[in-house]
Amino acid sequence: MAGAVDSIAQGRLGMETEGEASKGVAVFAKGIAAAAELYTEVIASKDPELMILAEYTYMSEELKHAEAGESGAEASAAAAIQSFDDALLVLKTVENPAVYEGAEQAFPHYGQWRCKGFPRDAFHVACIAHKTRIKNGLSRFGVNRRDRTLAELRIAMLNAAQDGYLEKQKKALEWGGPSR
């Protein structure tokens, strides 16, 4: 993923350089295609951890390519990375039914605190917030077709990550422990 993001960034720079636009478009397209291929593979794995790690890597690499003065984008990327750190932590917790039972009891059992009946914990919060972040980037004119397609694939991957995570939550809470 790091190489794909690097190609995307280099392609964008090339597109802005007089006499290099054609080469920049080619490098950009190559990076988008590589990222899309990786996202497609990760979605097929149905592994929520791999999906979060793919987006974590994408955002970390994008942050490395930030230009001076992009403080809003940098803050947003940093927030995404922190939320992915939290999501990765809760992935470890959901693997232990006895421990996750306590987490389940700690979340209110209504509305905004639930996702399809399960705790809307750090994993769901990370996915929901990041989908909003990506959608906000699409809410302006001039987003090219390739960027838009990749963004839509990233959103689909986050949806798949949540679906896979919901399965883990369901498994953890069906264990039949002390309070069940």
GROMACS .gro file of C-alpha atoms in nm:
model
  180
    1MET     CA    1   0.000   0.000   0.000
    2ALA     CA    2   0.287   0.236   0.077
    3GLY     CA    3   0.413   0.208  -0.281
    4ALA     CA    4   0.066   0.271  -0.421
    5VAL     CA    5   0.021   0.587  -0.214
    6ASP     CA    6   0.369   0.703  -0.311
    7SER     CA    7   0.278   0.661  -0.680
    8ILE     CA    8  -0.047   0.851  -0.627
    9ALA     CA    9   0.140   1.139  -0.459
   10GLN     CA   10   0.417   1.145  -0.722
   11GLY     CA   11   0.157   1.135  -0.999
   12ARG     CA   12  -0.030   1.430  -0.849
   13LEU     CA   13   0.294   1.628  -0.836
   14GLY     CA   14   0.371   1.534  -1.194
   15MET     CA   15   0.029   1.644  -1.313
   16GLU     CA   16   0.101   1.989  -1.169
   17THR     CA   17   0.444   2.018  -1.333
   18GLU     CA   18   0.457   2.173  -1.677
   19GLY     CA   19   0.575   1.919  -1.930
   20GLU     CA   20   0.525   1.629  -1.688
   21ALA     CA   21   0.146   1.611  -1.684
   22SER     CA   22   0.121   1.309  -1.912
   23LYS     CA   23   0.377   1.113  -1.711
   24GLY     CA   24   0.210   1.229  -1.389
   25VAL     CA   25  -0.129   1.098  -1.503
   26ALA     CA   26   0.028   0.760  -1.582
   27VAL     CA   27   0.202   0.734  -1.244
   28PHE     CA   28  -0.113   0.850  -1.064
   29ALA     CA   29  -0.327   0.592  -1.250
   30LYS     CA   30  -0.075   0.318  -1.166
   31GLY     CA   31  -0.090   0.410  -0.797
   32ILE     CA   32  -0.470   0.419  -0.792
   33ALA     CA   33  -0.485   0.080  -0.966
   34ALA     CA   34  -0.238  -0.073  -0.719
   35ALA     CA   35  -0.429   0.064  -0.418
   36ALA     CA   36  -0.761  -0.056  -0.562
   37GLU     CA   37  -0.617  -0.403  -0.618
   38LEU     CA   38  -0.493  -0.419  -0.260
   39TYR     CA   39  -0.824  -0.296  -0.120
   40THR     CA   40  -1.010  -0.554  -0.330
   41GLU     CA   41  -0.786  -0.833  -0.197
   42VAL     CA   42  -0.830  -0.717   0.161
   43ILE     CA   43  -1.209  -0.700   0.123
   44ALA     CA   44  -1.207  -1.056  -0.013
   45SER     CA   45  -1.016  -1.171   0.297
   46LYS     CA   46  -1.312  -1.067   0.517
   47ASP     CA   47  -1.055  -0.991   0.788
   48PRO     CA   48  -1.145  -0.670   0.975
   49GLU     CA   49  -0.791  -0.634   1.108
   50LEU     CA   50  -0.638  -0.646   0.759
   51MET     CA   51  -0.891  -0.392   0.641
   52ILE     CA   52  -0.807  -0.150   0.920
   53LEU     CA   53  -0.435  -0.203   0.862
   54ALA     CA   54  -0.478  -0.132   0.490
   55GLU     CA   55  -0.650   0.200   0.560
   56TYR     CA   56  -0.407   0.275   0.844
   57THR     CA   57  -0.118   0.233   0.600
   58TYR     CA   58  -0.291   0.441   0.333
   59MET     CA   59  -0.353   0.728   0.575
   60SER     CA   60  -0.004   0.708   0.729
   61GLU     CA   61   0.154   0.728   0.385
   62GLU     CA   62  -0.074   1.012   0.276
   63LEU     CA   63   0.028   1.201   0.588
   64LYS     CA   64   0.394   1.164   0.486
   65HIS     CA   65   0.313   1.336   0.156
   66ALA     CA   66   0.129   1.630   0.312
   67GLU     CA   67   0.244   1.971   0.201
   68ALA     CA   68   0.319   2.253   0.440
   69GLY     CA   69   0.006   2.440   0.536
   70GLU     CA   70  -0.232   2.146   0.506
   71SER     CA   71  -0.299   2.155   0.879
   72GLY     CA   72  -0.666   2.059   0.850
   73ALA     CA   73  -0.584   1.755   0.640
   74GLU     CA   74  -0.295   1.664   0.868
   75ALA     CA   75  -0.517   1.687   1.177
   76SER     CA   76  -0.783   1.475   1.008
   77ALA     CA   77  -0.529   1.209   0.907
   78ALA     CA   78  -0.380   1.206   1.258
   79ALA     CA   79  -0.728   1.162   1.407
   80ALA     CA   80  -0.797   0.875   1.167
   81ILE     CA   81  -0.470   0.704   1.260
   82GLN     CA   82  -0.546   0.741   1.633
   83SER     CA   83  -0.893   0.596   1.584
   84PHE     CA   84  -0.742   0.302   1.393
   85ASP     CA   85  -0.505   0.243   1.685
   86ASP     CA   86  -0.811   0.226   1.911
   87ALA     CA   87  -0.991  -0.006   1.667
   88LEU     CA   88  -0.693  -0.243   1.664
   89LEU     CA   89  -0.697  -0.250   2.045
   90VAL     CA   90  -1.064  -0.343   2.064
   91LEU     CA   91  -1.007  -0.617   1.805
   92LYS     CA   92  -0.791  -0.788   2.066
   93THR     CA   93  -1.063  -0.744   2.328
   94VAL     CA   94  -1.342  -0.892   2.115
   95GLU     CA   95  -1.134  -1.207   2.070
   96ASN     CA   96  -1.177  -1.279   2.443
   97PRO     CA   97  -1.550  -1.339   2.511
   98ALA     CA   98  -1.518  -1.311   2.889
   99VAL     CA   99  -1.350  -0.972   2.860
  100TYR     CA  100  -1.576  -0.846   2.582
  101GLU     CA  101  -1.884  -0.931   2.789
  102GLY     CA  102  -1.773  -0.655   3.026
  103ALA     CA  103  -1.734  -0.413   2.739
  104GLU     CA  104  -2.080  -0.504   2.614
  105GLN     CA  105  -2.228  -0.428   2.955
  106ALA     CA  106  -2.047  -0.093   2.968
  107PHE     CA  107  -2.225   0.048   2.661
  108PRO     CA  108  -2.580   0.177   2.684
  109HIS     CA  109  -2.830  -0.050   2.513
  110TYR     CA  110  -3.007   0.207   2.300
  111GLY     CA  111  -2.974   0.405   1.980
  112GLN     CA  112  -2.649   0.583   1.915
  113TRP     CA  113  -2.451   0.346   2.136
  114ARG     CA  114  -2.541   0.039   1.930
  115CYS     CA  115  -2.461  -0.089   1.584
  116LYS     CA  116  -2.713  -0.354   1.478
  117GLY     CA  117  -2.767  -0.434   1.846
  118PHE     CA  118  -2.399  -0.459   1.938
  119PRO     CA  119  -2.179  -0.206   2.118
  120ARG     CA  120  -2.072   0.084   1.897
  121ASP     CA  121  -1.721   0.059   2.033
  122ALA     CA  122  -1.388   0.197   1.908
  123PHE     CA  123  -1.393  -0.023   1.599
  124HIS     CA  124  -1.729   0.107   1.478
  125VAL     CA  125  -1.643   0.463   1.576
  126ALA     CA  126  -1.322   0.447   1.369
  127CYS     CA  127  -1.502   0.311   1.063
  128ILE     CA  128  -1.797   0.550   1.085
  129ALA     CA  129  -1.577   0.857   1.137
  130HIS     CA  130  -1.343   0.760   0.857
  131LYS     CA  131  -1.626   0.696   0.612
  132THR     CA  132  -1.750   1.047   0.691
  133ARG     CA  133  -1.398   1.183   0.638
  134ILE     CA  134  -1.376   1.015   0.296
  135LYS     CA  135  -1.726   1.127   0.196
  136ASN     CA  136  -1.641   1.485   0.293
  137GLY     CA  137  -1.349   1.468   0.051
  138LEU     CA  138  -1.592   1.369  -0.224
  139SER     CA  139  -1.834   1.652  -0.150
  140ARG     CA  140  -1.651   1.906  -0.362
  141PHE     CA  141  -1.642   1.968  -0.735
  142GLY     CA  142  -1.344   1.855  -0.937
  143VAL     CA  143  -1.271   1.521  -0.772
  144ASN     CA  144  -1.146   1.312  -1.061
  145ARG     CA  145  -1.303   0.983  -1.156
  146ARG     CA  146  -1.009   0.771  -1.036
  147ASP     CA  147  -0.997   0.939  -0.694
  148ARG     CA  148  -1.374   0.904  -0.663
  149THR     CA  149  -1.366   0.534  -0.753
  150LEU     CA  150  -1.088   0.464  -0.503
  151ALA     CA  151  -1.272   0.658  -0.233
  152GLU     CA  152  -1.587   0.453  -0.296
  153LEU     CA  153  -1.382   0.133  -0.271
  154ARG     CA  154  -1.234   0.252   0.059
  155ILE     CA  155  -1.585   0.317   0.192
  156ALA     CA  156  -1.695  -0.030   0.076
  157MET     CA  157  -1.394  -0.177   0.255
  158LEU     CA  158  -1.484   0.002   0.579
  159ASN     CA  159  -1.840  -0.130   0.547
  160ALA     CA  160  -1.700  -0.481   0.498
  161ALA     CA  161  -1.470  -0.432   0.798
  162GLN     CA  162  -1.769  -0.340   1.014
  163ASP     CA  163  -1.963  -0.643   0.888
  164GLY     CA  164  -1.671  -0.870   0.975
  165TYR     CA  165  -1.633  -0.705   1.311
  166LEU     CA  166  -2.005  -0.748   1.383
  167GLU     CA  167  -1.952  -1.122   1.331
  168LYS     CA  168  -1.671  -1.115   1.586
  169GLN     CA  169  -1.894  -0.928   1.830
  170LYS     CA  170  -2.174  -1.178   1.777
  171LYS     CA  171  -1.938  -1.470   1.837
  172ALA     CA  172  -1.792  -1.307   2.149
  173LEU     CA  173  -2.133  -1.240   2.301
  174GLU     CA  174  -2.277  -1.585   2.226
  175TRP     CA  175  -2.021  -1.761   2.441
  176GLY     CA  176  -2.267  -1.824   2.722
  177GLY     CA  177  -2.058  -1.685   3.004
  178PRO     CA  178  -2.161  -1.594   3.360
  179SER     CA  179  -2.431  -1.337   3.278
  180ARG     CA  180  -2.588  -1.525   2.988
   0.00000   0.00000   0.00000
